[in-house]
Amino acid sequence: MRVPSATAATLCFTLWQAGATLGAQAPTRAAAMMTPLTADQIQSVTSMIAGRDAPMWHPDGTRLAFLGSMGGPIGLWEVDRDGGLPRQLIADLSLTGVGSTASQNPRWSPAGDVVAYVSSKGGAPEIWLWSAQTRRDIPLTSLGGRINSMNWSPDGRRMAFAADRYGSEDIYVVELSSGAVTRLTSHAGHEVFPTWTPDGRFVLFDRLDDRWIDHEVMAVPVDGSSAPRLIVRDTGFFDYRGGVAFGYADVAPDGKRVLFRSQRSGWLNYWTVPLAGGTPTPVAPEQAEQSEASWSPDGRQLAFVSNRNGTLRLFVVSSDGGPPRALVSPTDGVVSKPVWSPDGSRISYMMGTTTAAADLFIVEVASGRSTQVTHSMPAAISPGALITPRKVTYPSTDGFTINAYLYEPRGVRQGERVPALVWVHGGPTSQFMDTYQAQVQFFAQRGYAVLLPNIRGSSGYGRAFEDANNGCWGHCDLKDIVAGAEYLKSLPYVNGGKLGIHGVSYGGCMTMSAIVNAPGLFQAAIPESGYGDWVKFHEWNDELQHTKLLAYEFGAFPDSAAVYRRNSPIYNVRRVTTPTYLMHGEGARTPWRPGQASVPASLDFARALDAEYKIFRYKAYPGETYYVTSRANVREKLGDMLGFFDQFLKDNVSDAPSASSRSRE
């Protein structure tokens, strides 16, 4: 999550107002006649590496395995560390119906002869084992619940994992030789992300309180001979994904210290604490958000990713402290998923940019020399075909300076003024970063200026900024969107009377709130997969993480029902003046979770608009969850969006002075 200094922000805005920055100039015609890429071409810029899990080194250090689909179902693929053509290891690692807290977690055994992973292909999510010798896989567990995290024991004879068989997440151990499963914990809290001590005697795990705000790193003997022991307690770290952000608490190779992630300084940084318990010590304190830290195999160094204003860089630091060293430091890019090689001489990582899909790289720790291993960019996409955004800042209310990405259309003629879009991210605890934004590229290439703001509530800029929209969704955070619209109007090549807004999920919620609480500001709006009624939301929501999020942001329901209603734009749709297109996905079902129904939120909002005779359109795309992700449906959706925005933002309709005095309610 990253903020420039107040002085830099003030200077930047002064330059904009003076018309002296690049943003104050109409984009040049250097590439004016370039034909826009099609929706299919833009979607073809995608990484061959899929899923949330980092590529994993084989224990012999010669190759890496990663999740990928390559046009089919998600499977496990392997590539030599020097590159080359990937080879498929496992054809199907599908995982469905587990909410947003789980992933496949592929793991090589310490001996390198077996891959363990989680899949629901046999029914409910279970642990499967794939043999490198027989090239076949079989299920190891048959618990009938969800498994969300796991790890091999150091000797490769057992696996520790978290599962919810009995209604809450508990820690289990399974023996590979017999398949016998032992439950080690039965606490009412949410117990997840197990790791092992190097001697294999204890399993560490994260115990969340019922609010998912406080964490306790616990250690339990693997033989279950005594109750879990507290190592360190961490408070005030709300974890929307049920422990994913806190992650695994890793024990150092010498077994003396435990590495964990904390927000106790006001920023997400890493800390260590003695395994026996004691006072935590920061690893490399900074006013930036750190992620994905890990010990080197010899325990002498730590690697971590640092996020400053959406640019993510890879650092290494001595485990005894001292200044960190930048190992991979792009000016435009997101470094992610770093993993030490077995001998500690290299680190593999993913990196993508605003104009390139993420690929696998390997960096030599001593020299800092990086080598690209996979190549995902289509040969048909020339380097200059994509628009590189620039980072901007603009002032908002309450003393906030908002960081944003600005995509400027090519070929704007002198004196021409183009329509503009405000694009709102999901979350709200999320962030626009230096990543490829396919759908934004689609509109920027078709003559729209597009602003992607990291409004208050976004991650990446410290806990105070992240919590600044608690209790006031669609109101205080909307101020930053309104300020973004005013910033767009200040650009001489933007037509301030032709502004649109779009967002997905929380971005869809904000789009609904914008047309209700800032009527007349936007001339077209597309809320996608949004939610406009937080009171009724509780009648059909089946995702625990959503319940926890709203309780943290709004207060518990129904005690804080007034807050939920105030933040629900559906109750004030009479204010709407903006033509609106509501869209979402529907139809996908998980066989082992019967009784699932389509999310009614967008349809309810459409009906509310209809009851007030507002101008709207509505469309549901089949074969999806509430979110539209398939390539065919995204292609169709982009065409629908373009037609709608063009109709209302590229038309010849304007307001005379006599019609421009309509007051906002």
XYZ file of C-alpha atoms in Angstrom:
665
model
C 0.000 0.000 0.000
C 2.475 4.166 -0.387
C 2.226 7.934 0.046
C 4.421 10.776 -1.178
C 5.356 13.526 1.244
C 2.959 16.409 1.842
C 5.446 18.767 0.222
C 5.687 16.636 -2.902
C 1.916 16.294 -3.060
C 1.416 20.057 -2.740
C 4.003 20.777 -5.414
C 2.458 18.179 -7.711
C -0.990 19.725 -7.427
C 0.376 23.232 -7.914
C 2.010 22.131 -11.132
C -1.229 20.593 -12.361
C -3.115 23.798 -11.663
C -0.465 25.762 -13.511
C -0.745 23.460 -16.500
C 2.943 22.630 -16.332
C 2.867 18.869 -15.862
C 2.427 16.222 -18.508
C -1.080 15.641 -17.175
C -2.020 19.230 -17.932
C -1.204 18.769 -21.572
C -3.402 17.029 -24.075
C -1.867 13.644 -24.954
C 0.236 13.818 -28.089
C -0.618 12.281 -31.451
C 2.617 10.286 -31.620
C 0.652 7.057 -31.630
C -2.663 8.576 -32.623
C -3.468 6.250 -35.473
C -2.657 3.001 -33.673
C -5.588 0.603 -33.978
C -7.017 -0.275 -30.564
C -6.437 -3.835 -29.443
C -9.515 -6.054 -29.431
C -11.017 -7.391 -26.219
C -9.526 -10.805 -27.002
C -6.080 -9.345 -27.613
C -6.221 -7.363 -24.383
C -7.357 -10.436 -22.441
C -4.570 -12.513 -23.988
C -2.064 -10.580 -21.856
C -2.272 -12.977 -18.935
C 0.227 -14.921 -16.883
C 0.700 -18.607 -17.575
C 1.069 -18.970 -13.798
C -2.274 -19.054 -11.997
C -3.648 -19.275 -8.475
C -2.515 -17.742 -5.202
C 0.324 -20.123 -4.437
C 3.943 -19.317 -5.147
C 5.904 -21.476 -7.588
C 7.808 -24.074 -5.557
C 11.363 -25.304 -5.932
C 11.998 -29.006 -6.232
C 14.209 -30.035 -3.286
C 17.085 -30.722 -5.692
C 17.018 -27.069 -6.815
C 16.957 -27.793 -10.553
C 13.355 -26.888 -11.378
C 10.193 -25.201 -10.164
C 6.529 -26.238 -10.227
C 3.600 -23.843 -10.524
C -0.168 -23.779 -10.973
C -1.399 -23.015 -14.465
C -4.252 -23.778 -16.817
C -2.633 -23.481 -20.269
C -6.122 -23.400 -21.772
C -7.525 -26.307 -19.737
C -8.394 -26.943 -16.080
C -5.921 -25.688 -13.520
C -3.055 -28.137 -13.131
C 0.516 -28.340 -11.842
C 3.307 -27.590 -14.299
C 7.081 -27.720 -14.051
C 9.853 -25.687 -15.666
C 13.639 -25.915 -15.434
C 15.262 -23.120 -13.459
C 17.058 -22.041 -16.654
C 13.752 -21.791 -18.527
C 12.364 -23.781 -21.406
C 9.020 -25.346 -22.220
C 6.855 -26.097 -19.147
C 5.824 -29.729 -18.592
C 2.573 -30.851 -16.998
C 2.847 -32.871 -13.793
C -0.773 -33.054 -12.601
C -3.699 -32.438 -14.941
C -6.376 -31.379 -12.456
C -6.055 -29.444 -9.201
C -9.520 -27.894 -9.308
C -10.765 -26.346 -6.073
C -14.286 -24.937 -5.746
C -16.800 -23.995 -3.117
C -14.359 -23.052 -0.364
C -14.895 -19.295 -0.092
C -11.901 -16.993 -0.363
C -9.675 -18.392 2.376
C -8.284 -21.500 0.693
C -5.915 -22.416 -2.127
C -4.415 -25.595 -3.551
C -1.246 -25.279 -1.421
C 0.934 -27.562 -3.596
C 3.945 -28.761 -1.586
C 6.856 -31.034 -2.519
C 7.698 -33.528 0.186
C 11.144 -32.998 1.790
C 12.475 -35.952 -0.243
C 11.064 -34.578 -3.499
C 9.137 -37.738 -4.376
C 5.559 -36.631 -3.617
C 3.469 -33.516 -4.161
C 0.671 -32.845 -1.683
C -2.133 -30.457 -2.632
C -5.744 -29.593 -1.805
C -8.492 -30.221 -4.358
C -12.256 -30.673 -4.418
C -12.179 -32.811 -7.569
C -13.302 -35.845 -5.584
C -16.063 -33.963 -3.747
C -15.247 -31.753 -0.767
C -11.728 -30.252 -0.498
C -9.259 -32.949 0.593
C -5.492 -33.465 0.607
C -4.246 -35.415 -2.401
C -0.831 -37.006 -2.993
C 0.838 -37.257 -6.385
C 3.737 -39.658 -6.824
C 6.653 -38.568 -8.989
C 7.407 -42.250 -9.576
C 3.973 -43.525 -10.664
C 2.730 -40.147 -12.017
C -0.612 -40.827 -10.348
C -2.445 -39.149 -7.487
C -4.729 -40.424 -4.731
C -6.652 -38.718 -1.900
C -4.945 -38.793 1.484
C -7.848 -37.486 3.585
C -11.605 -38.008 3.520
C -12.924 -35.547 6.086
C -15.771 -34.036 4.085
C -15.039 -30.434 5.137
C -12.822 -27.594 4.006
C -9.025 -27.690 4.260
C -7.504 -24.233 3.971
C -3.781 -24.585 4.788
C -1.169 -27.291 5.362
C 2.538 -28.107 5.715
C 4.822 -31.143 5.593
C 6.598 -32.304 8.712
C 10.408 -31.986 8.466
C 10.795 -35.782 8.102
C 8.077 -36.046 5.435
C 6.093 -38.641 7.377
C 3.163 -36.418 8.356
C 1.246 -33.331 7.342
C -0.303 -30.713 9.595
C -3.381 -28.990 8.246
C -6.375 -26.833 9.221
C -9.906 -28.096 8.573
C -13.456 -27.212 9.642
C -14.997 -30.687 9.921
C -16.655 -29.935 13.251
C -17.882 -26.414 12.585
C -14.748 -24.428 13.372
C -11.220 -24.412 12.015
C -9.004 -26.815 13.984
C -5.483 -28.161 13.556
C -4.998 -31.786 12.481
C -2.106 -34.113 11.671
C -2.326 -36.960 9.172
C 0.114 -39.891 8.913
C 1.120 -40.653 5.329
C 1.777 -44.345 5.973
C -1.680 -45.128 7.366
C -3.851 -42.122 6.580
C -4.701 -41.881 10.284
C -5.861 -38.380 11.257
C -5.521 -36.809 14.706
C -7.210 -33.564 15.731
C -4.783 -31.577 17.883
C -6.998 -28.609 18.791
C -10.688 -27.998 19.438
C -10.786 -24.343 20.449
C -13.833 -22.250 19.534
C -11.539 -19.798 17.762
C -10.438 -19.923 14.144
C -7.178 -21.973 14.094
C -5.305 -21.967 10.798
C -1.956 -21.971 8.949
C 0.099 -24.635 10.716
C 3.908 -24.781 10.572
C 6.457 -27.078 12.251
C 9.427 -26.591 14.506
C 12.594 -27.902 12.803
C 12.770 -30.867 15.190
C 9.218 -31.917 14.250
C 8.029 -31.938 17.868
C 5.622 -29.000 17.743
C 3.086 -27.516 15.351
C 2.622 -23.738 15.389
C -0.588 -22.105 14.195
C -2.558 -18.857 14.202
C -5.600 -18.661 16.491
C -7.968 -15.804 15.582
C -10.573 -14.425 17.945
C -14.233 -14.446 16.935
C -13.906 -10.993 15.339
C -10.851 -12.001 13.270
C -9.019 -8.992 14.742
C -6.695 -10.487 17.368
C -4.215 -13.296 16.673
C -2.384 -15.697 18.942
C 0.578 -17.690 17.661
C 0.276 -21.008 19.479
C 2.448 -24.154 19.700
C 1.002 -27.609 20.346
C 2.963 -30.871 20.775
C 2.482 -33.095 17.750
C 1.620 -36.013 20.042
C -1.149 -33.942 21.660
C 0.281 -34.590 25.120
C -0.480 -31.079 26.393
C -2.608 -28.058 25.594
C -1.396 -25.432 23.094
C 1.043 -22.842 24.477
C 0.924 -19.114 23.645
C 4.051 -17.741 21.926
C 2.925 -14.224 21.049
C -0.328 -12.291 20.933
C -1.019 -9.732 18.216
C -3.964 -7.347 18.460
C -5.776 -4.943 16.166
C -5.028 -6.741 12.877
C -8.351 -7.395 11.144
C -7.907 -10.293 8.736
C -10.758 -10.379 6.213
C -9.591 -13.680 4.728
C -9.657 -15.574 8.000
C -5.899 -15.618 8.601
C -4.560 -15.275 5.058
C -3.092 -11.800 5.663
C -1.439 -12.865 8.925
C -0.270 -16.077 7.230
C 2.133 -18.724 8.454
C 4.253 -17.944 11.526
C 7.576 -19.500 10.490
C 10.197 -20.864 12.851
C 13.832 -20.049 12.074
C 15.968 -22.976 10.878
C 17.810 -22.985 14.214
C 14.487 -23.290 16.048
C 15.025 -20.204 18.208
C 12.806 -17.472 16.730
C 9.390 -17.154 15.111
C 8.645 -14.773 12.240
C 5.185 -13.183 12.092
C 3.377 -10.299 10.409
C 1.898 -7.492 12.493
C 0.220 -4.103 12.200
C 1.272 -3.029 15.709
C 3.388 -0.155 14.385
C 0.522 1.187 12.263
C 2.059 -0.474 9.196
C 2.124 -4.121 8.121
C 5.705 -5.103 8.970
C 7.460 -8.287 10.085
C 8.573 -9.073 13.617
C 10.343 -11.948 15.332
C 9.810 -13.355 18.812
C 11.666 -16.109 20.709
C 10.022 -19.511 20.336
C 9.912 -19.672 24.118
C 7.986 -16.364 24.167
C 9.108 -12.855 24.976
C 9.263 -9.374 23.510
C 8.811 -9.088 19.710
C 11.491 -7.314 17.658
C 10.891 -5.629 14.274
C 12.840 -7.074 11.344
C 13.175 -4.035 9.066
C 10.756 -1.355 10.282
C 9.446 1.069 7.673
C 6.349 3.082 6.824
C 5.419 0.696 4.068
C 3.508 -2.542 3.837
C 5.620 -5.691 3.923
C 4.516 -9.129 2.789
C 5.708 -12.643 1.947
C 8.706 -12.739 4.285
C 10.689 -15.945 4.800
C 13.914 -17.217 6.362
C 16.815 -18.233 4.158
C 17.596 -21.969 4.434
C 20.567 -21.235 6.713
C 18.569 -18.735 8.784
C 21.101 -15.941 8.313
C 18.866 -13.737 6.137
C 15.236 -12.858 5.593
C 13.590 -11.941 2.306
C 10.463 -9.779 2.122
C 8.434 -7.681 -0.300
C 7.941 -3.949 0.372
C 5.001 -2.064 -1.130
C 5.387 1.680 -1.670
C 2.502 3.314 -3.500
C 1.745 0.242 -5.560
C 5.308 -0.572 -6.601
C 6.449 -3.792 -4.895
C 10.169 -4.516 -4.479
C 12.126 -7.481 -3.096
C 14.529 -6.947 -0.188
C 16.854 -9.124 1.875
C 18.038 -8.294 5.379
C 20.300 -9.954 7.909
C 18.340 -11.955 10.474
C 20.376 -10.083 13.114
C 19.100 -6.722 11.863
C 20.695 -3.889 9.944
C 19.686 -2.055 6.772
C 17.833 -4.151 4.166
C 19.255 -4.524 0.655
C 17.067 -4.054 -2.424
C 17.451 -7.185 -4.513
C 14.791 -6.555 -7.183
C 13.709 -2.913 -7.480
C 11.498 -2.123 -10.506
C 10.304 1.428 -11.152
C 7.070 0.023 -12.603
C 6.226 -3.434 -11.346
C 4.949 -5.766 -8.688
C 7.320 -8.359 -7.267
C 5.500 -11.180 -5.496
C 5.727 -14.785 -4.287
C 9.458 -14.908 -3.473
C 10.831 -18.354 -2.532
C 14.407 -19.234 -1.529
C 16.128 -21.971 -3.511
C 17.043 -25.025 -1.409
C 20.703 -23.944 -1.204
C 19.837 -20.302 -0.453
C 21.833 -18.893 -3.365
C 18.792 -17.806 -5.386
C 15.259 -16.530 -4.886
C 12.479 -17.180 -7.351
C 9.785 -14.536 -7.685
C 6.933 -13.349 -9.867
C 6.942 -9.937 -11.492
C 4.474 -8.110 -13.707
C 4.061 -4.469 -14.728
C 1.292 -2.150 -15.865
C 1.911 -3.329 -19.442
C 3.089 -6.925 -18.972
C 1.690 -10.101 -17.470
C 3.440 -11.551 -14.440
C 6.192 -14.079 -15.130
C 8.568 -16.220 -13.109
C 12.077 -14.887 -12.503
C 15.095 -16.035 -10.494
C 17.542 -13.642 -8.843
C 21.017 -14.526 -7.589
C 21.218 -13.300 -4.004
C 24.921 -12.432 -4.105
C 25.016 -10.526 -7.393
C 21.403 -9.364 -7.757
C 21.320 -10.637 -11.342
C 17.843 -11.736 -12.449
C 16.867 -14.213 -15.150
C 13.400 -14.551 -16.644
C 12.175 -18.164 -16.607
C 8.695 -18.034 -18.169
C 7.431 -15.838 -20.999
C 3.702 -15.096 -20.931
C 3.388 -12.063 -23.242
C 1.776 -12.906 -26.584
C 4.102 -12.325 -29.515
C 1.293 -10.538 -31.365
C 1.193 -7.723 -28.788
C 3.866 -5.192 -29.651
C 5.588 -3.341 -26.782
C 4.013 -0.020 -27.744
C 0.483 -1.329 -28.133
C -0.406 -0.873 -24.466
C -0.837 2.410 -22.587
C 1.446 2.998 -19.622
C -0.357 4.910 -16.866
C 1.327 7.496 -14.745
C 0.987 7.957 -11.019
C -0.707 11.128 -9.857
C -1.927 12.603 -6.591
C -4.766 14.965 -5.841
C -6.095 16.591 -2.662
C -9.324 15.454 -1.053
C -11.221 16.471 2.058
C -10.251 15.849 5.690
C -6.571 16.426 4.913
C -6.175 13.377 2.676
C -3.990 13.236 -0.421
C -5.129 10.495 -2.786
C -2.732 8.460 -4.904
C -4.036 7.286 -8.262
C -3.145 5.897 -11.672
C -4.103 7.940 -14.729
C -4.521 6.282 -18.129
C -4.485 8.900 -20.893
C -5.911 8.151 -24.335
C -3.683 8.480 -27.354
C -4.185 10.835 -30.231
C -6.192 13.599 -28.594
C -6.321 16.564 -30.977
C -5.497 20.099 -29.923
C -8.571 21.543 -28.247
C -10.370 18.202 -28.149
C -11.966 17.120 -24.877
C -12.559 13.454 -24.196
C -14.844 11.618 -21.754
C -13.330 10.197 -18.585
C -14.027 7.327 -16.198
C -13.387 6.858 -12.489
C -12.566 3.185 -11.870
C -13.044 2.000 -8.263
C -11.288 -1.077 -6.877
C -12.888 -3.814 -4.769
C -12.175 -4.557 -1.164
C -12.417 -1.985 0.301
C -9.145 -3.123 1.905
C -7.377 -3.504 -1.417
C -5.275 -1.351 -3.691
C -4.488 -0.529 -7.298
C -0.854 -1.480 -7.928
C 1.624 -1.571 -10.814
C -0.280 -4.450 -12.409
C -1.805 -4.981 -15.815
C -5.413 -3.745 -15.937
C -6.919 -5.362 -19.008
C -10.351 -3.759 -18.888
C -8.942 -0.313 -18.186
C -6.674 -0.703 -21.222
C -9.762 -1.515 -23.309
C -11.376 1.847 -22.538
C -8.197 3.942 -22.563
C -7.496 2.636 -26.061
C -10.974 3.732 -27.119
C -10.621 7.367 -26.220
C -11.390 7.476 -22.507
C -9.199 8.964 -19.814
C -9.396 6.579 -16.839
C -8.534 7.403 -13.218
C -7.842 4.584 -10.735
C -7.766 6.145 -7.243
C -6.673 4.475 -4.011
C -9.360 6.125 -1.915
C -9.474 6.116 1.896
C -10.066 2.590 3.095
C -7.492 1.225 0.652
C -4.667 -0.910 1.899
C -1.048 0.074 1.356
C -0.962 3.429 3.108
C -0.994 2.457 6.775
C -3.657 1.363 9.202
C -5.044 4.863 9.852
C -5.776 5.358 6.147
C -7.125 1.812 5.850
C -9.621 2.407 8.685
C -10.606 5.917 7.555
C -13.837 4.722 5.920
C -15.001 2.492 8.760
C -18.684 3.077 9.334
C -19.129 5.504 6.449
C -19.051 3.544 3.182
C -20.543 5.561 0.372
C -20.084 8.819 2.275
C -16.568 9.637 3.561
C -14.835 7.446 0.942
C -17.091 8.959 -1.707
C -15.445 12.328 -0.999
C -12.243 10.937 -2.541
C -14.138 9.832 -5.644
C -15.770 13.256 -5.950
C -12.335 14.859 -5.593
C -11.050 12.492 -8.284
C -13.832 13.594 -10.620
C -12.901 17.220 -9.953
C -9.277 16.420 -10.699
C -10.300 14.916 -14.039
C -12.297 18.054 -14.823
C -9.143 20.129 -14.246
C -7.357 18.378 -17.117
C -7.696 20.495 -20.278
C -8.292 17.480 -22.526
C -11.134 16.049 -20.390
C -14.778 16.905 -20.963
C -15.966 17.524 -17.425
C -19.583 17.134 -18.479
C -19.023 13.560 -19.670
C -17.827 11.520 -16.711
C -18.560 7.865 -16.028
C -17.908 5.600 -13.053
C -17.405 1.849 -12.769
C -16.365 -0.661 -10.124
C -16.711 -4.314 -9.151
C -17.755 -5.677 -5.729
C -16.965 -2.858 -3.252
C -16.271 -0.782 -6.379
C -19.808 -1.647 -7.487
C -21.119 -0.563 -4.079
C -19.286 2.745 -4.418
C -20.675 3.235 -7.919
C -24.191 2.776 -6.531
C -23.423 5.227 -3.727
C -21.939 7.764 -6.149
C -25.107 8.044 -8.230
C -27.248 8.320 -5.078
C -25.099 10.535 -2.837
C -23.452 12.683 -5.537
C -26.311 13.003 -8.039
C -25.446 14.669 -11.309
C -21.680 14.308 -10.924
C -21.542 11.361 -13.350
C -23.396 11.056 -16.630
C -23.142 7.244 -16.833
C -22.513 4.535 -14.244
C -21.899 0.791 -14.380
C -22.046 -0.879 -10.953
C -20.797 -4.439 -11.437
C -21.458 -7.167 -8.850
C -22.217 -4.521 -6.247
C -24.309 -4.479 -3.095
C -26.732 -1.648 -2.390
C -28.651 -2.919 0.638
C -26.569 -3.925 3.669
C -29.656 -4.482 5.799
C -31.138 -7.090 3.478
C -27.644 -8.480 2.813
C -27.877 -10.483 6.032
C -30.894 -12.393 4.749
C -28.998 -14.219 2.014
C -25.244 -13.831 2.601
C -23.477 -17.232 2.852
C -19.880 -16.005 3.209
C -18.591 -15.727 6.783
C -15.788 -13.416 5.704
C -18.366 -10.837 4.518
C -20.116 -10.975 7.880
C -16.824 -10.426 9.710
C -15.879 -7.545 7.407
C -19.146 -5.694 7.928
C -18.999 -6.236 11.691
C -15.500 -4.719 11.730
C -16.367 -1.812 9.426
C -19.964 -1.034 10.544
C -20.395 -2.748 13.910
C -22.327 -5.910 14.724
C -25.759 -6.372 13.178
C -28.491 -5.666 14.231
C -26.990 -3.518 17.012
C -25.633 -1.109 14.382
C -28.596 -1.393 12.022
C -28.762 2.390 11.603
C -25.206 2.395 10.198
C -26.044 -0.422 7.790
C -29.083 1.463 6.525
C -27.224 4.761 6.182
C -24.548 3.049 4.093
C -27.169 1.407 1.825
C -27.817 3.587 -1.250
C -30.869 1.556 -2.260
C -33.032 3.509 0.201
C -32.409 6.812 -1.593
C -32.535 5.913 -5.291
C -35.071 8.707 -5.818
C -32.015 11.031 -5.931
C -30.479 9.276 -8.958
C -30.115 11.276 -12.168
C -27.417 9.124 -13.787
C -28.238 6.490 -16.443
C -27.083 3.217 -14.882
C -26.204 -0.250 -16.173
C -26.244 -2.973 -13.492
C -24.401 -6.177 -14.353
C -23.235 -9.317 -12.592
C -22.681 -13.039 -13.066
C -24.923 -15.908 -12.051
C -25.412 -19.615 -12.549
C -22.300 -21.338 -11.191
C -23.001 -23.914 -8.492
C -20.798 -26.064 -6.261
C -22.135 -29.651 -6.223
C -21.068 -30.417 -2.659
C -22.690 -27.188 -1.354
C -26.409 -27.622 -2.211
C -28.946 -24.875 -1.788
C -26.847 -22.062 -3.230
C -28.917 -19.261 -4.733
C -28.022 -16.363 -6.995
C -27.025 -13.145 -5.258
C -30.042 -10.778 -5.620
C -28.242 -7.504 -4.843
C -27.960 -6.021 -8.342
C -31.450 -7.120 -9.327
C -32.892 -5.571 -6.171
C -31.143 -2.290 -6.983
C -32.437 -2.424 -10.554
C -35.984 -2.928 -9.292
C -35.597 -0.003 -6.918
C -34.486 2.208 -9.817
C -37.371 0.959 -11.920
C -39.850 1.824 -9.182
C -38.623 5.435 -9.357
C -38.734 5.551 -13.188
C -34.960 5.930 -13.427
C -33.043 5.135 -16.610
C -31.255 1.820 -16.173
C -30.235 -1.397 -17.842
C -29.639 -4.760 -16.228
C -27.825 -7.902 -17.350
C -26.714 -11.168 -15.741
C -23.987 -13.231 -17.451
C -24.527 -17.017 -17.212
C -22.168 -19.684 -15.934
C -20.502 -17.406 -13.373
C -20.516 -16.754 -9.659
C -21.662 -13.237 -8.763
C -18.490 -12.062 -10.511
C -17.875 -12.152 -14.280
C -14.524 -13.817 -15.002
C -14.714 -16.140 -18.030
C -13.042 -14.842 -21.165
C -16.171 -15.177 -23.311
C -18.373 -13.339 -20.834
C -15.776 -10.615 -20.223
C -15.558 -10.076 -23.983
C -19.331 -9.690 -24.162
C -19.402 -7.527 -21.049
C -16.782 -5.118 -22.405
C -18.836 -4.690 -25.566
C -21.923 -3.978 -23.472
C -20.044 -1.480 -21.305
C -18.543 0.298 -24.303
C -21.915 0.631 -25.986
C -23.439 2.076 -22.827
C -20.627 4.514 -22.047
C -20.434 5.629 -25.679
C -24.187 6.286 -25.762
C -24.124 8.602 -22.766
C -20.565 9.977 -22.787
C -19.801 10.319 -26.504
C -23.120 11.836 -27.505
C -24.061 15.352 -28.598
C -26.210 16.150 -25.564
C -25.156 19.003 -23.286
C -26.796 21.211 -20.657
C -27.693 24.818 -21.341
C -27.030 27.287 -18.515
C -30.706 27.188 -17.651
C -30.433 23.436 -16.946
C -27.153 23.459 -15.048
C -28.438 24.927 -11.804
C -30.121 21.778 -10.583
C -29.115 21.394 -6.968
C -27.676 18.200 -5.579
C -29.667 16.681 -2.764
